[in-house]
Every structure is written in structure tokens, then in C-alpha cells.
JSON list of C-alpha atoms in Angstrom, two decimals:
[
{"chain": "A", "resi": 13, "resn": "UNK", "atom": "CA", "xyz": [18.20, 176.93, 10.74]},
{"chain": "A", "resi": 14, "resn": "UNK", "atom": "CA", "xyz": [14.85, 175.43, 9.84]},
{"chain": "A", "resi": 15, "resn": "UNK", "atom": "CA", "xyz": [14.43, 172.25, 7.85]},
{"chain": "A", "resi": 16, "resn": "UNK", "atom": "CA", "xyz": [13.32, 174.08, 4.65]},
{"chain": "A", "resi": 17, "resn": "UNK", "atom": "CA", "xyz": [16.42, 176.29, 4.82]},
{"chain": "A", "resi": 18, "resn": "UNK", "atom": "CA", "xyz": [18.64, 173.26, 5.34]},
{"chain": "A", "resi": 19, "resn": "UNK", "atom": "CA", "xyz": [17.04, 171.57, 2.35]},
{"chain": "A", "resi": 20, "resn": "UNK", "atom": "CA", "xyz": [17.48, 174.72, 0.24]},
{"chain": "A", "resi": 21, "resn": "UNK", "atom": "CA", "xyz": [21.13, 174.98, 1.25]},
{"chain": "A", "resi": 22, "resn": "UNK", "atom": "CA", "xyz": [21.66, 171.33, 0.36]},
{"chain": "A", "resi": 23, "resn": "UNK", "atom": "CA", "xyz": [19.98, 171.92, -3.00]},
{"chain": "A", "resi": 24, "resn": "UNK", "atom": "CA", "xyz": [22.20, 174.95, -3.65]},
{"chain": "A", "resi": 25, "resn": "UNK", "atom": "CA", "xyz": [25.35, 172.98, -2.91]},
{"chain": "A", "resi": 26, "resn": "UNK", "atom": "CA", "xyz": [24.27, 169.93, -4.89]},
{"chain": "A", "resi": 27, "resn": "UNK", "atom": "CA", "xyz": [23.20, 172.00, -7.88]},
{"chain": "A", "resi": 28, "resn": "UNK", "atom": "CA", "xyz": [26.46, 173.94, -7.97]},
{"chain": "A", "resi": 29, "resn": "UNK", "atom": "CA", "xyz": [28.51, 170.76, -7.66]},
{"chain": "A", "resi": 30, "resn": "UNK", "atom": "CA", "xyz": [26.85, 169.43, -10.81]},
{"chain": "A", "resi": 31, "resn": "UNK", "atom": "CA", "xyz": [27.08, 172.51, -13.04]},
{"chain": "A", "resi": 32, "resn": "UNK", "atom": "CA", "xyz": [30.44, 174.01, -12.02]},
{"chain": "A", "resi": 33, "resn": "UNK", "atom": "CA", "xyz": [32.47, 171.98, -14.51]},
{"chain": "A", "resi": 34, "resn": "UNK", "atom": "CA", "xyz": [33.74, 172.58, -18.01]},
{"chain": "A", "resi": 35, "resn": "UNK", "atom": "CA", "xyz": [31.18, 171.48, -20.55]},
{"chain": "A", "resi": 36, "resn": "UNK", "atom": "CA", "xyz": [29.38, 172.51, -23.70]},
{"chain": "A", "resi": 37, "resn": "UNK", "atom": "CA", "xyz": [26.89, 174.84, -22.04]},
{"chain": "A", "resi": 38, "resn": "UNK", "atom": "CA", "xyz": [29.42, 176.53, -19.73]},
{"chain": "A", "resi": 39, "resn": "UNK", "atom": "CA", "xyz": [31.92, 176.98, -22.54]},
{"chain": "A", "resi": 40, "resn": "UNK", "atom": "CA", "xyz": [29.29, 178.63, -24.73]},
{"chain": "A", "resi": 41, "resn": "UNK", "atom": "CA", "xyz": [28.18, 180.98, -21.94]},
{"chain": "A", "resi": 42, "resn": "UNK", "atom": "CA", "xyz": [31.81, 181.92, -21.27]},
{"chain": "A", "resi": 43, "resn": "UNK", "atom": "CA", "xyz": [32.45, 182.78, -24.91]},
{"chain": "A", "resi": 44, "resn": "UNK", "atom": "CA", "xyz": [29.27, 184.88, -25.14]},
{"chain": "A", "resi": 45, "resn": "UNK", "atom": "CA", "xyz": [30.25, 186.66, -21.94]},
{"chain": "A", "resi": 46, "resn": "UNK", "atom": "CA", "xyz": [33.74, 187.53, -23.17]},
{"chain": "A", "resi": 47, "resn": "UNK", "atom": "CA", "xyz": [32.32, 188.89, -26.41]},
{"chain": "A", "resi": 48, "resn": "UNK", "atom": "CA", "xyz": [29.41, 190.59, -24.60]},
{"chain": "A", "resi": 49, "resn": "UNK", "atom": "CA", "xyz": [27.00, 189.09, -27.10]},
{"chain": "A", "resi": 50, "resn": "UNK", "atom": "CA", "xyz": [23.42, 188.61, -25.88]},
{"chain": "A", "resi": 51, "resn": "UNK", "atom": "CA", "xyz": [24.61, 187.63, -22.41]},
{"chain": "A", "resi": 52, "resn": "UNK", "atom": "CA", "xyz": [21.32, 188.27, -20.61]},
{"chain": "A", "resi": 53, "resn": "UNK", "atom": "CA", "xyz": [19.17, 186.07, -22.93]},
{"chain": "A", "resi": 54, "resn": "UNK", "atom": "CA", "xyz": [21.78, 183.29, -22.84]},
{"chain": "A", "resi": 55, "resn": "UNK", "atom": "CA", "xyz": [22.04, 183.35, -19.04]},
{"chain": "A", "resi": 56, "resn": "UNK", "atom": "CA", "xyz": [18.25, 183.51, -18.71]},
{"chain": "A", "resi": 57, "resn": "UNK", "atom": "CA", "xyz": [17.75, 180.52, -21.03]},
{"chain": "A", "resi": 58, "resn": "UNK", "atom": "CA", "xyz": [20.30, 178.40, -19.16]},
{"chain": "A", "resi": 59, "resn": "UNK", "atom": "CA", "xyz": [18.90, 179.25, -15.73]},
{"chain": "A", "resi": 60, "resn": "UNK", "atom": "CA", "xyz": [15.26, 178.92, -16.78]},
{"chain": "A", "resi": 61, "resn": "UNK", "atom": "CA", "xyz": [15.92, 175.60, -18.51]},
{"chain": "A", "resi": 62, "resn": "UNK", "atom": "CA", "xyz": [17.56, 174.22, -15.38]},
{"chain": "A", "resi": 63, "resn": "UNK", "atom": "CA", "xyz": [14.64, 175.45, -13.27]},
{"chain": "A", "resi": 64, "resn": "UNK", "atom": "CA", "xyz": [12.14, 173.68, -15.55]},
{"chain": "A", "resi": 65, "resn": "UNK", "atom": "CA", "xyz": [14.11, 170.42, -15.56]},
{"chain": "A", "resi": 66, "resn": "UNK", "atom": "CA", "xyz": [14.67, 170.53, -11.80]},
{"chain": "A", "resi": 67, "resn": "UNK", "atom": "CA", "xyz": [10.94, 171.08, -11.29]},
{"chain": "A", "resi": 68, "resn": "UNK", "atom": "CA", "xyz": [10.22, 168.09, -13.49]},
{"chain": "A", "resi": 69, "resn": "UNK", "atom": "CA", "xyz": [12.62, 165.97, -11.48]},
{"chain": "A", "resi": 70, "resn": "UNK", "atom": "CA", "xyz": [11.28, 167.11, -8.10]},
{"chain": "A", "resi": 71, "resn": "UNK", "atom": "CA", "xyz": [7.76, 166.32, -9.34]},
{"chain": "A", "resi": 72, "resn": "UNK", "atom": "CA", "xyz": [8.81, 162.70, -9.72]},
{"chain": "A", "resi": 73, "resn": "UNK", "atom": "CA", "xyz": [8.73, 162.61, -13.50]},
{"chain": "A", "resi": 74, "resn": "UNK", "atom": "CA", "xyz": [12.25, 161.18, -13.52]},
{"chain": "A", "resi": 75, "resn": "UNK", "atom": "CA", "xyz": [10.79, 157.70, -13.19]},
{"chain": "A", "resi": 76, "resn": "UNK", "atom": "CA", "xyz": [8.93, 158.24, -16.46]},
{"chain": "A", "resi": 77, "resn": "UNK", "atom": "CA", "xyz": [12.14, 159.24, -18.25]},
{"chain": "A", "resi": 78, "resn": "UNK", "atom": "CA", "xyz": [13.75, 155.95, -17.20]},
{"chain": "A", "resi": 79, "resn": "UNK", "atom": "CA", "xyz": [11.03, 154.08, -19.11]},
{"chain": "A", "resi": 80, "resn": "UNK", "atom": "CA", "xyz": [11.97, 155.74, -22.41]},
{"chain": "A", "resi": 81, "resn": "UNK", "atom": "CA", "xyz": [15.62, 154.81, -23.03]},
{"chain": "A", "resi": 82, "resn": "UNK", "atom": "CA", "xyz": [15.14, 155.12, -26.80]},
{"chain": "A", "resi": 83, "resn": "UNK", "atom": "CA", "xyz": [14.38, 158.83, -26.42]},
{"chain": "A", "resi": 84, "resn": "UNK", "atom": "CA", "xyz": [17.55, 159.36, -24.39]},
{"chain": "A", "resi": 85, "resn": "UNK", "atom": "CA", "xyz": [19.56, 157.44, -27.02]},
{"chain": "A", "resi": 86, "resn": "UNK", "atom": "CA", "xyz": [18.15, 159.53, -29.87]},
{"chain": "A", "resi": 87, "resn": "UNK", "atom": "CA", "xyz": [18.91, 162.73, -27.97]},
{"chain": "A", "resi": 88, "resn": "UNK", "atom": "CA", "xyz": [22.48, 161.53, -27.39]},
{"chain": "A", "resi": 89, "resn": "UNK", "atom": "CA", "xyz": [23.08, 160.96, -31.11]},
{"chain": "A", "resi": 90, "resn": "UNK", "atom": "CA", "xyz": [21.56, 164.29, -32.14]},
{"chain": "A", "resi": 91, "resn": "UNK", "atom": "CA", "xyz": [23.32, 166.17, -29.37]},
{"chain": "A", "resi": 92, "resn": "UNK", "atom": "CA", "xyz": [26.62, 164.46, -30.14]},
{"chain": "A", "resi": 93, "resn": "UNK", "atom": "CA", "xyz": [26.41, 165.45, -33.80]},
{"chain": "A", "resi": 94, "resn": "UNK", "atom": "CA", "xyz": [25.58, 169.04, -32.86]},
{"chain": "A", "resi": 95, "resn": "UNK", "atom": "CA", "xyz": [28.53, 169.31, -30.46]},
{"chain": "A", "resi": 96, "resn": "UNK", "atom": "CA", "xyz": [30.99, 167.86, -32.96]},
{"chain": "A", "resi": 97, "resn": "UNK", "atom": "CA", "xyz": [29.77, 170.34, -35.59]},
{"chain": "A", "resi": 98, "resn": "UNK", "atom": "CA", "xyz": [30.13, 173.24, -33.16]},
{"chain": "A", "resi": 99, "resn": "UNK", "atom": "CA", "xyz": [33.61, 172.00, -32.28]},
{"chain": "A", "resi": 100, "resn": "UNK", "atom": "CA", "xyz": [34.65, 171.92, -35.94]},
{"chain": "A", "resi": 101, "resn": "UNK", "atom": "CA", "xyz": [33.44, 175.50, -36.37]},
{"chain": "A", "resi": 102, "resn": "UNK", "atom": "CA", "xyz": [35.49, 176.53, -33.32]},
{"chain": "A", "resi": 103, "resn": "UNK", "atom": "CA", "xyz": [38.54, 174.82, -34.84]},
{"chain": "A", "resi": 104, "resn": "UNK", "atom": "CA", "xyz": [38.04, 176.82, -38.03]},
{"chain": "A", "resi": 105, "resn": "UNK", "atom": "CA", "xyz": [37.90, 180.03, -35.99]},
{"chain": "A", "resi": 106, "resn": "UNK", "atom": "CA", "xyz": [41.15, 179.04, -34.27]},
{"chain": "A", "resi": 107, "resn": "UNK", "atom": "CA", "xyz": [42.86, 178.95, -37.66]},
{"chain": "A", "resi": 108, "resn": "UNK", "atom": "CA", "xyz": [41.83, 182.56, -38.36]},
{"chain": "A", "resi": 109, "resn": "UNK", "atom": "CA", "xyz": [41.60, 184.27, -34.95]},
{"chain": "A", "resi": 110, "resn": "UNK", "atom": "CA", "xyz": [40.77, 187.95, -34.60]},
{"chain": "A", "resi": 111, "resn": "UNK", "atom": "CA", "xyz": [41.33, 190.26, -31.67]},
{"chain": "A", "resi": 112, "resn": "UNK", "atom": "CA", "xyz": [38.72, 192.39, -29.99]},
{"chain": "A", "resi": 113, "resn": "UNK", "atom": "CA", "xyz": [38.73, 196.08, -29.18]},
{"chain": "A", "resi": 114, "resn": "UNK", "atom": "CA", "xyz": [36.54, 197.95, -26.74]},
{"chain": "A", "resi": 115, "resn": "UNK", "atom": "CA", "xyz": [34.48, 199.36, -29.58]},
{"chain": "A", "resi": 116, "resn": "UNK", "atom": "CA", "xyz": [33.69, 196.06, -31.25]},
{"chain": "A", "resi": 117, "resn": "UNK", "atom": "CA", "xyz": [30.01, 195.50, -31.94]},
{"chain": "A", "resi": 118, "resn": "UNK", "atom": "CA", "xyz": [28.43, 192.09, -31.33]},
{"chain": "A", "resi": 119, "resn": "UNK", "atom": "CA", "xyz": [28.92, 189.90, -34.38]},
{"chain": "A", "resi": 120, "resn": "UNK", "atom": "CA", "xyz": [26.29, 187.22, -33.87]},
{"chain": "A", "resi": 121, "resn": "UNK", "atom": "CA", "xyz": [22.55, 187.59, -34.09]},
{"chain": "A", "resi": 122, "resn": "UNK", "atom": "CA", "xyz": [20.23, 187.14, -31.12]},
{"chain": "A", "resi": 123, "resn": "UNK", "atom": "CA", "xyz": [18.39, 184.38, -32.97]},
{"chain": "A", "resi": 124, "resn": "UNK", "atom": "CA", "xyz": [21.60, 182.40, -33.52]},
{"chain": "A", "resi": 125, "resn": "UNK", "atom": "CA", "xyz": [22.65, 182.82, -29.89]},
{"chain": "A", "resi": 126, "resn": "UNK", "atom": "CA", "xyz": [19.26, 181.72, -28.58]},
{"chain": "A", "resi": 127, "resn": "UNK", "atom": "CA", "xyz": [18.99, 178.69, -30.86]},
{"chain": "A", "resi": 128, "resn": "UNK", "atom": "CA", "xyz": [22.55, 177.61, -30.09]},
{"chain": "A", "resi": 129, "resn": "UNK", "atom": "CA", "xyz": [21.97, 177.99, -26.36]},
{"chain": "A", "resi": 130, "resn": "UNK", "atom": "CA", "xyz": [18.73, 175.98, -26.54]},
{"chain": "A", "resi": 131, "resn": "UNK", "atom": "CA", "xyz": [20.50, 173.24, -28.48]},
{"chain": "A", "resi": 132, "resn": "UNK", "atom": "CA", "xyz": [23.43, 173.17, -26.04]},
{"chain": "A", "resi": 133, "resn": "UNK", "atom": "CA", "xyz": [20.95, 172.71, -23.21]},
{"chain": "A", "resi": 134, "resn": "UNK", "atom": "CA", "xyz": [18.12, 170.53, -24.48]},
{"chain": "A", "resi": 135, "resn": "UNK", "atom": "CA", "xyz": [20.10, 168.23, -26.80]},
{"chain": "A", "resi": 136, "resn": "UNK", "atom": "CA", "xyz": [22.45, 167.18, -24.03]},
{"chain": "A", "resi": 137, "resn": "UNK", "atom": "CA", "xyz": [21.20, 164.00, -22.33]},
{"chain": "A", "resi": 138, "resn": "UNK", "atom": "CA", "xyz": [23.51, 164.63, -19.39]},
{"chain": "A", "resi": 139, "resn": "UNK", "atom": "CA", "xyz": [21.34, 167.62, -18.51]},
{"chain": "A", "resi": 140, "resn": "UNK", "atom": "CA", "xyz": [18.40, 165.28, -18.02]},
{"chain": "A", "resi": 141, "resn": "UNK", "atom": "CA", "xyz": [20.49, 162.83, -16.02]},
{"chain": "A", "resi": 142, "resn": "UNK", "atom": "CA", "xyz": [21.83, 165.57, -13.73]},
{"chain": "A", "resi": 143, "resn": "UNK", "atom": "CA", "xyz": [18.68, 167.64, -13.23]},
{"chain": "A", "resi": 144, "resn": "UNK", "atom": "CA", "xyz": [15.69, 165.35, -13.76]},
{"chain": "A", "resi": 145, "resn": "UNK", "atom": "CA", "xyz": [17.07, 162.05, -12.50]},
{"chain": "A", "resi": 146, "resn": "UNK", "atom": "CA", "xyz": [19.88, 162.85, -10.07]},
{"chain": "A", "resi": 147, "resn": "UNK", "atom": "CA", "xyz": [18.66, 166.09, -8.54]},
{"chain": "A", "resi": 148, "resn": "UNK", "atom": "CA", "xyz": [15.09, 164.79, -8.64]},
{"chain": "A", "resi": 149, "resn": "UNK", "atom": "CA", "xyz": [16.05, 161.65, -6.77]},
{"chain": "A", "resi": 150, "resn": "UNK", "atom": "CA", "xyz": [18.04, 163.54, -4.14]},
{"chain": "A", "resi": 151, "resn": "UNK", "atom": "CA", "xyz": [15.27, 166.11, -3.73]},
{"chain": "A", "resi": 152, "resn": "UNK", "atom": "CA", "xyz": [12.65, 163.45, -3.16]},
{"chain": "A", "resi": 153, "resn": "UNK", "atom": "CA", "xyz": [14.79, 161.92, -0.42]},
{"chain": "A", "resi": 154, "resn": "UNK", "atom": "CA", "xyz": [14.06, 165.10, 1.56]},
{"chain": "A", "resi": 155, "resn": "UNK", "atom": "CA", "xyz": [10.34, 164.31, 1.65]},
{"chain": "A", "resi": 156, "resn": "UNK", "atom": "CA", "xyz": [8.45, 167.50, 2.45]},
{"chain": "A", "resi": 157, "resn": "UNK", "atom": "CA", "xyz": [11.62, 169.50, 1.93]},
{"chain": "A", "resi": 158, "resn": "UNK", "atom": "CA", "xyz": [11.98, 168.48, -1.70]},
{"chain": "A", "resi": 159, "resn": "UNK", "atom": "CA", "xyz": [10.62, 171.78, -3.06]},
{"chain": "A", "resi": 160, "resn": "UNK", "atom": "CA", "xyz": [12.99, 173.95, -0.97]},
{"chain": "A", "resi": 161, "resn": "UNK", "atom": "CA", "xyz": [15.78, 171.64, -2.16]},
{"chain": "A", "resi": 162, "resn": "UNK", "atom": "CA", "xyz": [14.70, 172.18, -5.77]},
{"chain": "A", "resi": 163, "resn": "UNK", "atom": "CA", "xyz": [14.50, 175.94, -5.23]},
{"chain": "A", "resi": 164, "resn": "UNK", "atom": "CA", "xyz": [18.03, 175.92, -3.83]},
{"chain": "A", "resi": 165, "resn": "UNK", "atom": "CA", "xyz": [19.31, 173.94, -6.83]},
{"chain": "A", "resi": 166, "resn": "UNK", "atom": "CA", "xyz": [17.60, 176.36, -9.23]},
{"chain": "A", "resi": 167, "resn": "UNK", "atom": "CA", "xyz": [19.13, 179.30, -7.36]},
{"chain": "A", "resi": 168, "resn": "UNK", "atom": "CA", "xyz": [22.53, 177.69, -7.81]},
{"chain": "A", "resi": 169, "resn": "UNK", "atom": "CA", "xyz": [22.01, 177.70, -11.57]},
{"chain": "A", "resi": 170, "resn": "UNK", "atom": "CA", "xyz": [21.05, 181.38, -11.54]},
{"chain": "A", "resi": 171, "resn": "UNK", "atom": "CA", "xyz": [24.12, 182.29, -9.49]},
{"chain": "A", "resi": 172, "resn": "UNK", "atom": "CA", "xyz": [26.51, 180.22, -11.59]},
{"chain": "A", "resi": 173, "resn": "UNK", "atom": "CA", "xyz": [25.36, 181.26, -15.05]},
{"chain": "A", "resi": 174, "resn": "UNK", "atom": "CA", "xyz": [25.05, 184.92, -14.03]},
{"chain": "A", "resi": 175, "resn": "UNK", "atom": "CA", "xyz": [28.58, 184.92, -12.61]},
{"chain": "A", "resi": 176, "resn": "UNK", "atom": "CA", "xyz": [29.99, 183.08, -15.62]},
{"chain": "A", "resi": 177, "resn": "UNK", "atom": "CA", "xyz": [28.22, 185.17, -18.25]},
{"chain": "A", "resi": 178, "resn": "UNK", "atom": "CA", "xyz": [28.54, 188.64, -16.75]},
{"chain": "A", "resi": 179, "resn": "UNK", "atom": "CA", "xyz": [31.85, 188.00, -14.98]},
{"chain": "A", "resi": 180, "resn": "UNK", "atom": "CA", "xyz": [33.51, 186.92, -18.22]},
{"chain": "A", "resi": 181, "resn": "UNK", "atom": "CA", "xyz": [33.72, 190.56, -19.31]},
{"chain": "A", "resi": 182, "resn": "UNK", "atom": "CA", "xyz": [36.69, 190.89, -16.93]},
{"chain": "A", "resi": 183, "resn": "UNK", "atom": "CA", "xyz": [38.61, 188.78, -19.44]},
{"chain": "A", "resi": 184, "resn": "UNK", "atom": "CA", "xyz": [37.87, 191.14, -22.32]},
{"chain": "A", "resi": 185, "resn": "UNK", "atom": "CA", "xyz": [41.24, 192.94, -22.22]},
{"chain": "A", "resi": 186, "resn": "UNK", "atom": "CA", "xyz": [43.34, 189.76, -22.47]},
{"chain": "A", "resi": 187, "resn": "UNK", "atom": "CA", "xyz": [41.14, 188.65, -25.34]},
{"chain": "A", "resi": 188, "resn": "UNK", "atom": "CA", "xyz": [42.01, 191.76, -27.34]},
{"chain": "A", "resi": 189, "resn": "UNK", "atom": "CA", "xyz": [44.88, 189.60, -28.63]},
{"chain": "A", "resi": 190, "resn": "UNK", "atom": "CA", "xyz": [44.15, 187.13, -31.45]},
{"chain": "A", "resi": 191, "resn": "UNK", "atom": "CA", "xyz": [46.36, 184.54, -29.73]},
{"chain": "A", "resi": 192, "resn": "UNK", "atom": "CA", "xyz": [43.98, 184.47, -26.75]},
{"chain": "A", "resi": 193, "resn": "UNK", "atom": "CA", "xyz": [41.01, 183.74, -29.01]},
{"chain": "A", "resi": 194, "resn": "UNK", "atom": "CA", "xyz": [43.00, 181.04, -30.76]},
{"chain": "A", "resi": 195, "resn": "UNK", "atom": "CA", "xyz": [43.69, 179.37, -27.42]},
{"chain": "A", "resi": 196, "resn": "UNK", "atom": "CA", "xyz": [40.05, 179.65, -26.31]},
{"chain": "A", "resi": 197, "resn": "UNK", "atom": "CA", "xyz": [38.71, 178.30, -29.59]},
{"chain": "A", "resi": 198, "resn": "UNK", "atom": "CA", "xyz": [41.16, 175.39, -29.44]},
{"chain": "A", "resi": 199, "resn": "UNK", "atom": "CA", "xyz": [39.85, 174.56, -25.95]},
{"chain": "A", "resi": 200, "resn": "UNK", "atom": "CA", "xyz": [36.25, 174.92, -27.16]},
{"chain": "A", "resi": 201, "resn": "UNK", "atom": "CA", "xyz": [36.91, 172.72, -30.19]},
{"chain": "A", "resi": 202, "resn": "UNK", "atom": "CA", "xyz": [38.57, 169.98, -28.13]},
{"chain": "A", "resi": 203, "resn": "UNK", "atom": "CA", "xyz": [35.86, 170.13, -25.47]},
{"chain": "A", "resi": 204, "resn": "UNK", "atom": "CA", "xyz": [32.93, 170.04, -27.90]},
{"chain": "A", "resi": 205, "resn": "UNK", "atom": "CA", "xyz": [34.33, 167.28, -30.11]},
{"chain": "A", "resi": 206, "resn": "UNK", "atom": "CA", "xyz": [35.33, 165.15, -27.12]},
{"chain": "A", "resi": 207, "resn": "UNK", "atom": "CA", "xyz": [31.94, 165.57, -25.46]},
{"chain": "A", "resi": 208, "resn": "UNK", "atom": "CA", "xyz": [30.10, 164.94, -28.72]},
{"chain": "A", "resi": 209, "resn": "UNK", "atom": "CA", "xyz": [31.99, 161.75, -29.54]},
{"chain": "A", "resi": 210, "resn": "UNK", "atom": "CA", "xyz": [31.67, 160.48, -25.98]},
{"chain": "A", "resi": 211, "resn": "UNK", "atom": "CA", "xyz": [27.97, 161.28, -25.95]},
{"chain": "A", "resi": 212, "resn": "UNK", "atom": "CA", "xyz": [27.33, 159.36, -29.16]},
{"chain": "A", "resi": 213, "resn": "UNK", "atom": "CA", "xyz": [29.55, 156.46, -28.06]},
{"chain": "A", "resi": 214, "resn": "UNK", "atom": "CA", "xyz": [27.51, 155.98, -24.89]},
{"chain": "A", "resi": 215, "resn": "UNK", "atom": "CA", "xyz": [24.19, 156.16, -26.75]}
]
């Protein structure tokens, strides 16, 4: 295996290790996938956003981000408030859950899904820490192989979000029961509020 392929494989593994964890973005993609609401645009936004941020990090711009701690702090406060709000809305849904049948039409608009997905991604300072700073730093340690490493990390995002978004439809039958949606929304609410409070506390 050539050096570029080794670097790409390392990037794929590193990228997956960072994104395969429960979080605001993954939870949102999962919910959209189960409901089959605008899955392709949501997956595309998540993967494309990661690719842009990884490219920025590989380009060495991460050092510039470190010089602007105030911007990271402001993003943490705004993102924290957004996540707490989303969590409260999920808690309200948990109080009045509804089931889903095979003939259900999507209930949310494309505009709402896109804006929510963009907010979940770009208002989360951890995204910048993971992609721009961490992945960027690791990529640059590969020297000439940094771009294959970045390509591998970006491919990991495509694979993960595609599997999560389109694979979630396999859970559609269990979620025909209102109790399943109540459980999911409780998990979403706890996750979002916890992440939002923690994000603001560390700002």
C-alpha cells in the first residue's frame, strides 16, 4: 500500500472515530432518517460542511482560529442556546408523541430542515475543534500525505452520515408506536440540553 493510501486510510479511521458518537448533529440526522424527511439534503449538508472544515484545517488555517478565542466563545454561547431550545422542543414533543404509518407524509419543510442542520453544524464549536484544529493538526503531521489524509477523513463523514440518515429507515416500523417516539424525543431532549449547557459552561 502506497503512502497516500496509508494516509487516506488513517484519515478515514481518524475521521470516523471523531464523528461516530452521539451528539446534536448525529441525533438530528437520525431523527430525519427515521421520519424520511429531507434525508438527502441533510446528509449532503453534514458531509459537505465536514469536507469544507477539514480542508480548512489541512490548509493550516487552524492556527488562525487559535488566535480568535473570542469568536469561539461567542459561537459556544449561541450554539449552546440553540441546542437548549431544540432540546426543550423535543421535550414538548415527548409529552404528546404520535406514531407513524407507512403512508405518513413529511411534516417539516425543507427550509426548516436545512436551517436546523446548518445551525447544528456551524454553531457547534466542537466541530471546529475536531475538524479544523484536531484533524488539521494530525493531517499536517503527514507532510505531503496531508491531502490524502484529509480526503480519507472527508470520505469517513460521507460514509457515516449516509449510513445514519438512509439506514435509519430500517427503524421506521418500531417507530410506528407513539411510545418509541416518546423515548427518542426524551433522549434527544436530554442530549441537546446537556450538550447546550456544557457548551455554554465551557465558553
